[in-house]
Amino acid sequence: MTFAIRGLGKIGGERQIGSTSDPGFLQRHGTTIEYILIPGAALAGALAVFGVFVALFGKNPLDLYFYMYQGAFGTWFSWQNTLTRAAPLILTALCTALPAQLGMVIIGGEGALLIGALSATSIALTMQAAPPLAVQLAMAATGMIGGGLWILLSGALRQYRGVNETISSLLLVYIALAILNHLVEGAMRDPASLNKPSTREIGAVNMIGSIPGTDVHWGLVFGLIAAIASYVLIYHTTFGFAARVAGGNIRAARIVGLSVGKLILTICFLAGASAGLAGMVEVAAVQGRTNANLAAGYGFTGILVAFLARQNPLAIIPVAILLGGISASGGLLQRRLGLPDASVQVLQGIIFVFVLGSDALYGRIGFLKGKS
């Protein structure tokens, strides 16, 4: 997989050397149009295939699309549910998008989320007498550090042992899940949690609450800030420029004196920190404690969000909202059409296949490149 280092926000293509005429709007903005058109076509194709899949079970695809829209964006309640689900998707998508600037494929956001949640819960349970704001800040910092160090491990294995980061980050997800289950069912278990092993609650006063006037928690704001900050870091700082140079040609980066090792470790830590913050948010805004419910697949869906957004931090925001809406519509599809709630996961899988398949189209659409 080749990752582009130019963002969606970069407008304007380059004129061909020696050209004396205006190549036209499509040719001048062809790259930007591609970054919108191709993922959009992949999404539309996946929805069409999913409609055929549903039709085979005797359901009307038009009803499917209608209820998906209603469940995701049809009412203010749907919007709030969608935005609540989008918050962790933004943060876990950054866990894949940031290392992609260096040409790395990190798919361990789920593991960093779980470790971040465990870390945040642990510090909260040891600070019960502290002011709520201090507990919340400590949870955020500890969650980010825990998640950051978890993905940093993948980067270190890649840098110092040559271990493929895709494999190591995926395997670390299962290790993180095993650690969570071991602690939740053992040393950190609340004796009162009988049917579903859980840690003790962090306390209602330590929950981060909702944005005033909505039922959407503050995790959405954290995600938006993280995405914007990541965009600025990658596209408007010398550090980001160095990362994109190394991602384009790592040998050339070393020749010009860039410290590729430091770039890898720093980017991996920042990536894991964003997913770790997602874990803290899930504990402090939704669950109130750590248990197996945290392994809800946000980290894996974040991979799809990052790929659809072409690894651009700003594009991650609308894509996360779209995928959050698809996820939020699962309950309505189950009630109205009798489809399993997990059917949206089938759709996400189809979307992922289409997105991967569409990658070969970039740079090959003739009318966007001035070709006949």
Coordinates of C-alpha atoms in Angstrom, one line a residue:
M1 CA 0.0 0.0 0.0
T2 CA 1.4 3.4 -1.0
F3 CA 0.4 6.2 1.2
A4 CA 0.1 9.7 -0.2
I5 CA 1.7 12.5 1.7
R6 CA -0.4 15.3 0.4
G7 CA -3.5 16.3 2.3
L8 CA -7.0 16.7 1.1
G9 CA -6.7 20.4 1.9
K10 CA -3.9 21.0 -0.6
I11 CA -5.5 22.7 -3.6
G12 CA -4.1 22.9 -7.0
G13 CA -2.0 20.6 -9.2
E14 CA 1.2 21.4 -10.9
R15 CA 1.3 22.7 -14.5
Q16 CA 3.2 20.6 -16.9
I17 CA 6.6 22.0 -17.8
G18 CA 6.5 23.8 -21.0
S19 CA 2.7 24.0 -21.1
T20 CA 1.4 27.3 -22.5
S21 CA -2.3 26.8 -22.0
D22 CA -4.5 26.4 -18.9
P23 CA -4.9 22.7 -18.3
G24 CA -8.4 23.3 -17.0
F25 CA -10.0 22.9 -13.6
L26 CA -10.1 19.1 -13.6
Q27 CA -6.4 18.7 -14.5
R28 CA -5.3 21.5 -12.0
H29 CA -7.3 20.0 -9.1
G30 CA -7.1 16.4 -10.3
T31 CA -5.4 15.0 -7.1
T32 CA -7.9 16.7 -4.8
I33 CA -10.8 15.4 -6.8
E34 CA -9.4 11.9 -6.8
Y35 CA -9.1 11.9 -3.0
I36 CA -12.8 12.7 -2.8
L37 CA -14.2 10.8 -5.9
I38 CA -12.5 7.4 -5.5
P39 CA -13.3 6.8 -1.8
G40 CA -16.8 8.1 -2.4
A41 CA -17.2 5.6 -5.3
A42 CA -15.8 2.8 -3.2
L43 CA -18.3 3.6 -0.4
A44 CA -21.2 3.8 -2.9
G45 CA -20.1 0.5 -4.5
A46 CA -20.0 -1.2 -1.0
L47 CA -23.5 0.1 -0.2
A48 CA -24.8 -1.3 -3.5
V49 CA -23.2 -4.7 -2.8
F50 CA -24.6 -4.7 0.7
G51 CA -28.0 -3.9 -0.7
V52 CA -27.8 -7.0 -3.0
F53 CA -26.7 -9.0 0.0
V54 CA -29.7 -7.8 2.0
A55 CA -32.1 -8.4 -1.0
L56 CA -31.0 -12.1 -1.0
F57 CA -32.6 -12.4 2.4
G58 CA -35.9 -11.0 1.2
K59 CA -35.4 -7.4 2.4
N60 CA -35.9 -4.3 0.3
P61 CA -32.6 -2.5 -0.2
L62 CA -34.4 0.9 -0.4
D63 CA -35.8 0.2 3.1
L64 CA -32.3 -0.6 4.2
Y65 CA -30.8 2.7 3.0
F66 CA -33.8 4.6 4.4
Y67 CA -33.4 3.1 7.9
M68 CA -29.6 3.5 7.8
Y69 CA -30.1 7.2 7.2
Q70 CA -32.8 7.5 9.9
G71 CA -30.6 5.6 12.4
A72 CA -27.6 7.8 11.6
F73 CA -28.8 11.3 10.7
G74 CA -32.6 11.3 10.6
T75 CA -33.2 12.9 14.0
W76 CA -31.4 14.9 16.6
F77 CA -31.2 11.8 18.8
S78 CA -29.6 9.9 15.9
W79 CA -27.1 12.7 15.3
Q80 CA -26.1 12.6 19.0
N81 CA -25.7 8.8 18.9
T82 CA -23.6 9.1 15.7
L83 CA -21.3 11.8 17.1
T84 CA -20.8 9.8 20.4
R85 CA -19.6 6.9 18.3
A86 CA -17.5 9.1 16.1
A87 CA -15.4 10.4 18.9
P88 CA -13.4 7.3 19.6
L89 CA -13.2 6.6 15.8
I90 CA -11.4 9.9 15.2
L91 CA -8.8 9.1 17.9
T92 CA -8.2 5.5 16.8
A93 CA -8.1 6.5 13.2
L94 CA -5.2 8.8 14.0
C95 CA -3.4 5.8 15.4
T96 CA -3.2 4.5 11.9
A97 CA -3.0 7.7 10.0
L98 CA 0.0 9.2 11.8
P99 CA 2.4 6.3 11.2
A100 CA 1.2 6.1 7.6
Q101 CA 3.1 9.4 7.0
L102 CA 6.2 7.3 7.5
G103 CA 5.0 4.5 5.3
M104 CA 4.1 2.3 8.4
V105 CA 0.9 0.3 8.6
I106 CA -0.1 0.3 12.3
I107 CA -3.4 -1.6 13.0
G108 CA -3.1 -1.9 16.7
G109 CA -5.3 1.0 17.8
E110 CA -7.7 -1.4 19.6
G111 CA -4.8 -2.6 21.9
A112 CA -3.7 1.0 22.6
L113 CA -7.3 1.9 23.5
L114 CA -7.6 -1.0 26.0
I115 CA -4.2 -0.2 27.6
G116 CA -5.2 3.5 27.8
A117 CA -8.5 2.5 29.4
L118 CA -6.7 0.3 32.0
S119 CA -4.1 3.0 32.7
A120 CA -6.8 5.7 33.1
T121 CA -8.9 3.5 35.4
S122 CA -5.9 2.6 37.5
I123 CA -4.9 6.2 38.2
A124 CA -8.5 7.2 38.9
L125 CA -9.0 4.4 41.5
T126 CA -5.8 5.6 43.3
M127 CA -7.0 9.3 43.4
Q128 CA -10.5 9.0 44.8
A129 CA -9.8 11.8 47.3
A130 CA -8.4 14.2 44.7
P131 CA -10.5 17.0 43.1
P132 CA -12.4 15.7 40.0
L133 CA -10.5 18.0 37.6
A134 CA -7.2 16.6 38.9
V135 CA -8.5 13.1 38.4
Q136 CA -9.7 13.7 34.9
L137 CA -6.4 15.3 33.9
A138 CA -4.5 12.5 35.4
M139 CA -6.7 10.0 33.6
A140 CA -6.1 11.7 30.3
A141 CA -2.4 11.9 30.7
T142 CA -2.0 8.3 32.0
G143 CA -4.3 7.0 29.2
M144 CA -2.2 8.7 26.6
I145 CA 1.1 7.6 28.1
G146 CA -0.1 4.0 28.3
G147 CA -1.5 3.9 24.8
G148 CA 1.6 5.8 23.5
L149 CA 4.0 3.3 25.0
W150 CA 2.0 0.4 23.7
I151 CA 2.3 1.5 20.0
L152 CA 5.8 2.7 20.7
L153 CA 6.7 -0.9 21.3
S154 CA 5.7 -1.7 17.7
G155 CA 7.8 1.1 16.4
A156 CA 10.8 0.0 18.5
L157 CA 10.5 -3.6 17.2
R158 CA 10.4 -2.2 13.7
Q159 CA 13.4 0.1 14.2
Y160 CA 15.7 -2.1 16.3
R161 CA 14.7 -5.7 15.4
G162 CA 13.2 -5.4 11.9
V163 CA 9.8 -6.8 13.0
N164 CA 7.0 -5.9 10.7
E165 CA 4.9 -3.3 12.5
T166 CA 1.6 -4.5 11.0
I167 CA 2.0 -8.0 12.5
S168 CA 3.4 -6.8 15.8
S169 CA 0.8 -4.1 16.4
L170 CA -2.0 -6.7 15.6
L171 CA -0.5 -9.3 17.9
L172 CA -0.2 -6.6 20.6
V173 CA -4.0 -6.1 20.4
Y174 CA -4.5 -9.7 21.6
I175 CA -1.9 -9.3 24.3
A176 CA -3.7 -6.1 25.5
L177 CA -7.0 -7.9 25.6
A178 CA -5.4 -10.8 27.6
I179 CA -4.0 -8.3 30.1
L180 CA -7.3 -6.5 30.4
N181 CA -9.2 -9.8 31.1
H182 CA -6.5 -10.9 33.5
L183 CA -6.6 -7.8 35.6
V184 CA -10.4 -7.3 35.4
E185 CA -11.1 -10.8 36.4
G186 CA -8.3 -10.8 39.0
A187 CA -6.4 -8.1 40.8
M188 CA -8.6 -5.2 39.8
R189 CA -12.0 -6.9 40.0
D190 CA -14.8 -5.4 41.9
P191 CA -16.2 -8.1 44.2
A192 CA -19.7 -6.7 43.5
S193 CA -19.4 -7.4 39.8
L194 CA -20.8 -10.9 39.6
N195 CA -22.2 -11.6 36.1
K196 CA -19.7 -9.3 34.2
P197 CA -16.3 -8.9 35.8
S198 CA -15.4 -5.2 36.1
T199 CA -13.2 -2.9 38.0
R200 CA -14.6 -0.6 40.6
E201 CA -16.3 2.5 39.3
I202 CA -14.2 5.6 39.0
G203 CA -17.0 7.7 40.6
A204 CA -19.7 9.8 39.1
V205 CA -17.9 13.0 40.0
N206 CA -14.9 11.9 37.9
M207 CA -16.9 11.4 34.7
I208 CA -16.2 14.0 32.1
G209 CA -19.9 14.6 31.2
S210 CA -21.5 15.9 28.1
I211 CA -21.3 19.0 26.0
P212 CA -23.9 21.5 27.3
G213 CA -27.2 21.2 25.5
T214 CA -26.4 17.7 24.1
D215 CA -26.0 14.1 25.1
V216 CA -22.6 14.0 23.3
H217 CA -19.7 13.7 25.6
W218 CA -16.6 15.8 25.6
G219 CA -14.6 13.1 23.9
L220 CA -15.8 14.5 20.5
V221 CA -14.1 17.8 21.3
F222 CA -11.0 15.9 22.3
G223 CA -11.1 14.0 19.0
L224 CA -11.6 17.2 16.9
I225 CA -8.7 19.0 18.7
A226 CA -6.4 15.9 18.2
A227 CA -7.3 15.7 14.5
I228 CA -6.6 19.4 13.9
A229 CA -3.4 19.3 15.9
S230 CA -2.3 16.3 13.9
Y231 CA -3.0 18.1 10.6
V232 CA -0.9 21.1 11.7
L233 CA 1.9 18.8 13.0
I234 CA 2.1 16.9 9.7
Y235 CA 1.5 19.6 7.1
H236 CA 2.7 22.8 8.8
T237 CA 5.8 21.9 10.8
T238 CA 9.4 20.9 10.0
F239 CA 8.8 17.7 12.0
G240 CA 5.9 16.8 9.8
F241 CA 7.8 17.6 6.7
A242 CA 10.7 15.4 7.8
A243 CA 8.2 12.6 8.5
R244 CA 6.7 12.9 5.0
V245 CA 10.2 12.9 3.4
A246 CA 11.1 9.8 5.3
G247 CA 7.8 8.2 4.3
G248 CA 8.4 8.9 0.7
N249 CA 12.0 7.6 0.6
I250 CA 13.6 6.4 3.8
R251 CA 17.0 6.0 2.2
A252 CA 17.0 9.6 0.9
A253 CA 15.9 10.8 4.4
R254 CA 18.9 9.1 6.0
I255 CA 21.3 10.5 3.4
V256 CA 20.2 14.0 4.1
G257 CA 20.7 13.5 7.8
L258 CA 17.2 12.9 9.2
S259 CA 17.0 10.8 12.3
V260 CA 14.5 8.2 11.0
G261 CA 14.6 6.2 14.2
K262 CA 13.5 9.2 16.3
L263 CA 10.8 10.0 13.8
I264 CA 9.4 6.5 14.0
L265 CA 9.4 6.3 17.8
T266 CA 7.9 9.8 18.1
I267 CA 5.2 9.2 15.6
C268 CA 4.3 5.8 17.1
F269 CA 4.0 7.3 20.5
L270 CA 1.8 10.1 19.3
A271 CA -0.4 7.6 17.4
G272 CA -0.7 5.3 20.4
A273 CA -1.5 8.3 22.7
S274 CA -4.5 9.3 20.6
A275 CA -5.9 5.8 20.8
G276 CA -5.1 5.7 24.5
L277 CA -7.0 8.9 24.9
A278 CA -10.0 7.2 23.2
G279 CA -9.8 4.5 25.9
M280 CA -9.8 7.1 28.7
V281 CA -12.8 8.7 27.1
E282 CA -14.7 5.5 26.9
V283 CA -14.1 4.9 30.6
A284 CA -14.6 8.5 31.8
A285 CA -17.6 9.3 29.6
V286 CA -19.4 6.0 28.8
Q287 CA -18.5 3.0 30.9
G288 CA -17.4 4.5 34.2
R289 CA -15.2 1.4 34.8
T290 CA -13.1 -1.0 32.8
N291 CA -14.6 -4.3 31.6
A292 CA -14.8 -6.4 28.4
N293 CA -17.3 -4.0 26.9
L294 CA -14.4 -1.7 26.0
A295 CA -13.3 -4.2 23.3
A296 CA -16.1 -2.9 21.0
G297 CA -14.0 -2.8 17.8
Y298 CA -13.4 1.0 17.7
G299 CA -9.8 0.4 17.0
F300 CA -10.4 -1.8 14.0
T301 CA -13.1 0.5 12.6
G302 CA -10.6 3.3 13.0
I303 CA -8.4 1.5 10.5
L304 CA -11.2 1.7 7.9
V305 CA -11.7 5.4 8.8
A306 CA -8.0 6.2 8.2
F307 CA -7.9 4.4 4.9
L308 CA -11.1 6.0 3.6
A309 CA -9.7 9.4 4.6
R310 CA -6.4 8.7 2.8
Q311 CA -4.6 9.1 6.1
N312 CA -5.4 12.9 6.2
P313 CA -6.2 14.0 9.8
L314 CA -8.8 16.6 8.8
A315 CA -10.6 14.2 6.4
I316 CA -10.8 11.7 9.3
I317 CA -13.4 13.9 10.9
P318 CA -16.2 13.6 8.4
V319 CA -15.3 10.0 7.6
A320 CA -15.5 9.1 11.3
I321 CA -18.9 10.7 11.5
L322 CA -20.1 8.7 8.5
L323 CA -18.8 5.4 9.9
G324 CA -20.2 6.3 13.3
G325 CA -23.5 6.8 11.7
I326 CA -23.4 3.5 10.0
S327 CA -22.6 1.9 13.3
A328 CA -25.4 3.8 15.1
S329 CA -27.9 2.6 12.6
G330 CA -27.4 -1.1 13.5
G331 CA -30.0 -1.1 16.2
L332 CA -32.7 0.4 14.0
L333 CA -31.9 -2.1 11.2
Q334 CA -32.4 -4.9 13.7
R335 CA -35.7 -3.6 14.9
R336 CA -37.3 -2.6 11.6
L337 CA -35.8 -5.1 9.2
G338 CA -34.9 -8.0 11.5
L339 CA -31.3 -7.9 10.5
P340 CA -28.6 -8.8 13.1
D341 CA -27.1 -5.9 14.8
A342 CA -23.7 -7.1 13.6
S343 CA -24.8 -6.6 9.9
V344 CA -23.2 -3.2 10.0
Q345 CA -19.9 -5.0 10.6
V346 CA -20.5 -6.9 7.4
L347 CA -21.0 -3.6 5.6
Q348 CA -17.8 -2.2 7.1
G349 CA -15.9 -5.3 5.9
I350 CA -17.3 -4.8 2.4
I351 CA -16.3 -1.1 2.5
F352 CA -12.8 -2.1 3.5
V353 CA -12.4 -4.5 0.6
F354 CA -13.7 -1.8 -1.8
V355 CA -11.3 0.8 -0.4
L356 CA -8.3 -1.5 -0.7
G357 CA -9.3 -2.4 -4.3
S358 CA -9.8 1.3 -5.3
D359 CA -6.3 2.2 -4.3
A360 CA -5.0 1.1 -7.7
L361 CA -7.2 3.8 -9.3
Y362 CA -5.2 6.7 -8.0
G363 CA -3.3 8.5 -10.7
R364 CA -5.0 6.4 -13.4
I365 CA -8.2 8.4 -14.1
G366 CA -7.5 9.8 -17.6
F367 CA -9.8 12.8 -17.6
L368 CA -8.3 14.1 -14.3
K369 CA -4.8 13.9 -15.8
G370 CA -5.4 15.5 -19.1
K371 CA -5.3 12.2 -21.0
S372 CA -7.7 11.4 -23.8

